Amino acid sequence: MGIISRLSPAALRILALLAVFAIVILFFASQIEGYLNGRLFNRISSSVAIMALIATGQTLVILTRNIDLSVGSVVGFTAFATGSIITNHPALNPLLLLLYAALVGTSFGIVNGLLVAYARVPSIIVTLATMALFRSFLVEYSNAKSITSDSLPTWLTDFPNLPVFSIGSLEFRAGFTASLVVVILVHLCLTRLRPARALFAVGSNPEAADMAGIDAKRVVFAAFALSGLMAGLAGFMFLARFGNITVVAGLGFELKSVASSVVGGVNIFGGSGSVIGAFLGAILVDLLETSLVRWAVVSEFWREAVLGALILLAVATDTILSRRLAKLRAKKSKEAAK
């Protein structure tokens, strides 16, 4: 108990998440024949590359006591818009295409940020509305057409599965590696850069942050802009991985991104959490989805129910853990004062 009281809440959340990982893997390994192999890692790592980026952006928003429900629509629009550009201009430089995807996503994030931070409309209302609006923009922009993989250059469709290095039968591919690099860079910014720490300050206590000279409006605006940026990059990755893009691209990513962040230990009430936790949460959510599809006992239609249950369980566990840890530390402080 003494060791637990000395650990930070973030460290406890990560340890609890790793314990859940072990339980899930051991359970499905006992239920599914040939479950533990390199193909499982390769399949999940390829799939989670997209959600890791979205969950990272969602985490930045949640840290400020807000939520972004428009990320799925932003991913879908960006994927289609990027696919349209490269279809019409196949010789376009890959870096320019990536920059275009990032700018499209960021522009949507800026719209959300302006409405939430400066118009002071609750984020759940704003992003629920823009989720529908951005999806409608996609329907109008697509003109009932689809992007197909045969119209895309091979460098784009080959990118996600391009091997970078291998450890035994575990293959680290370009898509997963690129997403992992982005997650690590954001994590380093949040832990090392003082301006990035303002996200935690605003989420923990907005009034105190204002008194400390932190511009809470600008911080919230930046969080939404960065969430849009991450969704734009995810849209690029979505296009590269799937190739075939329709008006329903990215549908349902809102729930998965929130689930990934909250399951990864990000406090839904803001102020605490990490993108590393959100990244692990995204892997856990994908692991469960993949395993449930292969487990014949449960219908795949229960996957959404499992995600909902995970969110409830994660929030309840985080609340209980935080309260008990606070009591332990308060008791320890009293004993030390005697």
XYZ file of C-alpha atoms in Angstrom:
338
model
C 0.000 0.000 0.000
C 2.937 2.321 0.701
C 4.299 1.831 -2.814
C 0.877 2.556 -4.330
C 0.534 5.791 -2.362
C 3.901 6.973 -3.704
C 2.926 6.382 -7.342
C 1.330 9.173 -9.351
C -2.254 8.724 -10.575
C -0.947 8.587 -14.159
C 1.463 5.763 -13.301
C -1.296 3.853 -11.515
C -3.552 4.177 -14.541
C -0.840 2.837 -16.849
C -0.145 -0.106 -14.515
C -3.861 -0.890 -14.298
C -4.126 -0.724 -18.092
C -1.193 -3.093 -18.540
C -2.841 -5.501 -16.093
C -6.048 -5.397 -18.159
C -3.979 -6.066 -21.283
C -2.540 -9.191 -19.692
C -5.985 -10.413 -18.599
C -7.532 -9.836 -22.044
C -4.680 -11.562 -23.889
C -4.648 -14.549 -21.538
C -8.441 -14.916 -21.732
C -8.681 -14.875 -25.519
C -5.579 -17.047 -25.839
C -7.490 -19.706 -23.887
C -10.581 -19.282 -26.078
C -9.206 -18.865 -29.616
C -6.879 -21.403 -31.196
C -3.652 -19.931 -32.556
C -4.449 -16.553 -31.004
C -0.927 -15.570 -29.936
C 1.154 -15.083 -33.061
C 2.858 -12.397 -35.076
C -0.167 -11.908 -37.298
C -2.194 -10.625 -34.331
C 0.398 -7.920 -33.651
C 0.717 -7.007 -37.321
C -3.051 -6.789 -37.761
C -3.631 -4.635 -34.679
C -0.633 -2.367 -35.247
C -1.819 -1.613 -38.793
C -5.341 -0.910 -37.597
C -4.456 1.183 -34.544
C -2.246 3.591 -36.515
C -5.307 5.648 -37.462
C -7.042 5.634 -34.078
C -3.806 6.478 -32.241
C -3.668 9.835 -34.021
C -7.358 10.597 -33.406
C -7.124 9.575 -29.735
C -4.079 11.826 -29.306
C -6.050 14.837 -30.542
C -9.070 13.856 -28.470
C -6.854 13.635 -25.385
C -5.618 17.202 -25.853
C -9.230 18.411 -25.947
C -10.379 16.311 -22.970
C -7.473 17.633 -20.888
C -9.100 21.082 -21.126
C -12.500 19.775 -19.867
C -13.964 19.593 -23.373
C -14.794 16.931 -25.938
C -14.602 16.710 -29.742
C -17.383 14.654 -31.333
C -16.606 15.849 -34.860
C -13.353 13.924 -35.344
C -14.956 11.128 -37.387
C -16.455 13.605 -39.853
C -13.139 15.463 -40.103
C -11.333 12.200 -40.863
C -13.899 11.308 -43.531
C -13.836 14.716 -45.237
C -10.034 14.906 -45.155
C -9.662 11.391 -46.569
C -12.027 12.177 -49.444
C -10.604 15.644 -50.154
C -7.031 14.312 -50.097
C -8.017 11.406 -52.323
C -9.623 13.801 -54.812
C -6.491 15.946 -54.985
C -4.102 13.059 -55.575
C -6.473 11.451 -58.089
C -6.528 14.617 -60.181
C -2.823 15.361 -59.642
C -1.039 11.983 -59.364
C 2.418 13.590 -59.638
C 1.857 15.741 -56.524
C 4.697 15.638 -54.002
C 3.835 13.311 -51.064
C 4.840 15.949 -48.498
C 2.527 18.505 -50.125
C -0.321 15.981 -50.008
C 0.348 15.339 -46.314
C 0.462 19.091 -45.674
C -2.853 19.521 -47.491
C -4.486 16.844 -45.299
C -3.093 18.520 -42.177
C -4.404 21.943 -43.269
C -7.884 20.604 -44.055
C -8.133 18.939 -40.645
C -6.738 21.975 -38.821
C -9.241 24.299 -40.520
C -12.134 22.232 -39.132
C -10.478 22.234 -35.709
C -10.182 26.028 -35.861
C -13.938 26.325 -36.477
C -14.622 24.205 -33.374
C -12.059 26.138 -31.351
C -13.499 29.537 -32.224
C -17.022 28.481 -31.277
C -16.021 26.803 -28.007
C -13.237 29.109 -26.785
C -14.436 32.514 -27.937
C -18.183 32.143 -28.554
C -18.317 30.168 -25.270
C -20.706 27.520 -26.598
C -20.381 24.155 -24.754
C -18.090 21.831 -26.679
C -20.532 18.921 -26.706
C -23.118 21.155 -28.440
C -20.627 22.646 -30.895
C -19.008 19.390 -31.945
C -22.300 17.508 -32.076
C -23.494 20.144 -34.544
C -20.264 20.278 -36.546
C -20.177 16.479 -36.661
C -23.381 16.645 -38.722
C -22.309 19.757 -40.647
C -18.898 18.418 -41.659
C -20.483 15.115 -42.708
C -22.998 17.075 -44.811
C -20.118 19.004 -46.394
C -18.580 15.652 -47.326
C -21.814 14.435 -48.915
C -22.086 17.661 -50.932
C -18.392 17.710 -51.863
C -18.371 14.069 -52.973
C -21.378 14.555 -55.270
C -22.370 10.901 -54.647
C -18.997 9.667 -55.927
C -16.343 7.523 -54.225
C -12.570 7.392 -54.204
C -11.250 4.001 -55.311
C -7.858 2.491 -54.586
C -7.100 1.894 -58.287
C -7.154 5.673 -58.841
C -4.495 6.276 -56.186
C -0.705 6.117 -56.704
C 0.990 2.948 -55.476
C 3.318 4.841 -53.129
C 0.281 5.981 -51.143
C -1.498 2.631 -50.866
C 1.780 0.815 -50.134
C 2.872 3.228 -47.388
C 0.916 1.826 -44.361
C 2.197 -1.737 -44.879
C 5.753 -0.820 -45.804
C 8.060 -2.766 -43.413
C 10.371 -0.577 -41.330
C 11.957 -3.211 -39.086
C 11.054 -6.563 -37.543
C 11.543 -8.278 -34.195
C 11.085 -11.963 -34.845
C 7.621 -12.367 -36.360
C 6.563 -8.910 -35.160
C 6.642 -6.505 -38.080
C 6.738 -2.754 -37.475
C 5.218 -1.119 -40.517
C 5.442 2.470 -41.719
C 1.901 3.490 -40.775
C 2.178 2.262 -37.194
C 5.727 3.580 -36.788
C 4.752 7.048 -38.061
C 1.794 7.216 -35.647
C 3.995 6.051 -32.763
C 6.520 8.801 -33.544
C 3.749 11.429 -33.499
C 2.427 10.121 -30.156
C 5.903 10.227 -28.613
C 6.530 13.769 -29.891
C 3.214 14.998 -28.439
C 3.997 13.233 -25.159
C 7.393 14.939 -24.957
C 5.777 18.320 -25.639
C 3.195 17.778 -22.892
C 5.817 16.731 -20.358
C 8.695 19.054 -21.283
C 7.264 22.259 -22.760
C 5.751 24.828 -20.418
C 3.139 26.163 -22.910
C 1.842 22.613 -23.422
C 1.463 22.154 -19.662
C -1.151 24.905 -19.785
C -3.589 22.270 -21.074
C -3.405 20.527 -17.700
C -3.668 23.820 -15.801
C -6.793 24.919 -17.661
C -8.409 21.516 -17.264
C -7.573 21.212 -13.563
C -8.752 24.666 -12.505
C -9.677 27.266 -15.162
C -10.066 30.064 -12.589
C -6.652 29.419 -11.060
C -5.138 29.218 -14.538
C -6.551 32.666 -15.362
C -5.139 34.061 -12.121
C -1.757 32.600 -13.036
C -1.791 34.544 -16.290
C -2.729 31.667 -18.594
C -5.027 32.621 -21.465
C -7.583 29.812 -21.096
C -9.402 30.764 -24.299
C -6.256 30.517 -26.364
C -5.348 27.189 -24.779
C -8.783 25.688 -25.525
C -8.643 27.066 -29.067
C -5.204 25.501 -29.574
C -6.439 22.140 -28.245
C -9.261 22.011 -30.808
C -6.977 23.159 -33.622
C -4.505 20.392 -32.740
C -7.339 17.862 -32.539
C -8.299 18.875 -36.069
C -4.676 18.531 -37.150
C -4.491 14.998 -35.747
C -7.802 14.097 -37.402
C -6.426 15.452 -40.684
C -3.326 13.270 -40.412
C -5.593 10.334 -39.541
C -7.620 11.101 -42.675
C -4.450 10.842 -44.747
C -3.659 7.529 -43.050
C -7.241 6.317 -43.581
C -6.986 7.047 -47.307
C -3.630 5.268 -47.561
C -4.805 2.193 -45.676
C -8.245 1.637 -47.190
C -8.090 3.406 -50.553
C -11.844 3.162 -51.103
C -13.438 6.251 -49.534
C -17.182 6.900 -49.351
C -19.341 9.426 -47.493
C -19.429 7.181 -44.406
C -15.651 7.203 -43.970
C -14.707 7.757 -40.323
C -18.222 7.095 -39.031
C -18.123 5.895 -35.410
C -14.598 7.164 -34.745
C -16.040 9.621 -32.212
C -16.961 6.858 -29.767
C -13.742 4.945 -30.327
C -11.548 8.005 -29.771
C -13.310 8.894 -26.515
C -13.154 5.248 -25.430
C -9.432 5.059 -26.239
C -8.649 8.222 -24.259
C -10.802 7.412 -21.230
C -9.788 3.747 -21.096
C -6.191 4.968 -21.371
C -6.581 6.895 -18.116
C -7.427 10.386 -19.372
C -9.757 11.991 -16.834
C -13.035 12.799 -18.588
C -13.361 15.831 -16.276
C -10.045 17.225 -17.542
C -6.708 18.074 -15.994
C -4.985 14.678 -15.994
C -3.978 11.915 -18.344
C -1.403 11.228 -21.027
C -1.263 10.544 -24.748
C 0.751 7.396 -24.018
C -2.200 6.139 -21.996
C -4.569 7.075 -24.833
C -2.310 5.214 -27.267
C -2.430 2.097 -25.084
C -6.184 2.586 -24.755
C -6.521 2.627 -28.546
C -4.554 -0.620 -28.740
C -6.761 -2.216 -26.067
C -9.969 -1.161 -27.828
C -8.681 -2.522 -31.133
C -7.476 -5.715 -29.462
C -10.925 -6.303 -27.998
C -12.665 -5.607 -31.307
C -10.357 -7.923 -33.219
C -10.660 -10.654 -30.593
C -14.449 -10.439 -30.385
C -14.705 -10.898 -34.157
C -12.691 -14.120 -33.885
C -14.510 -15.347 -30.760
C -17.526 -17.307 -31.985
C -19.272 -17.234 -28.604
C -20.224 -13.536 -28.884
C -21.834 -11.827 -31.877
C -19.786 -9.038 -33.463
C -22.807 -6.750 -32.992
C -21.852 -6.591 -29.304
C -18.680 -4.662 -30.087
C -20.336 -1.262 -29.608
C -21.802 -2.467 -26.315
C -18.333 -3.528 -25.190
C -16.967 -0.050 -26.009
C -19.754 1.590 -24.022
C -19.138 -0.732 -21.075
C -15.414 0.032 -21.254
C -16.065 3.778 -21.017
C -18.341 3.335 -17.988
C -15.881 0.981 -16.312
C -12.913 3.254 -17.006
C -14.634 6.361 -15.636
C -15.856 4.505 -12.540
C -12.424 2.968 -11.915
C -10.653 6.305 -12.392
C -13.020 8.029 -9.959
C -12.640 5.331 -7.294
C -8.871 5.184 -7.746
C -8.483 8.968 -7.472
C -10.609 9.159 -4.330
C -8.801 6.308 -2.578
C -5.416 7.694 -3.518
C -6.418 11.123 -2.192
C -7.558 9.551 1.101
C -4.313 7.582 1.428
C -2.211 10.679 0.911
C -4.319 12.775 3.273
C -3.983 10.086 5.945
C -0.245 9.906 5.383
C 0.061 13.693 5.678
C -1.825 13.684 8.970
C 0.387 10.932 10.369
C 3.515 12.815 9.302
C 2.244 15.994 10.983
C 1.815 14.275 14.373
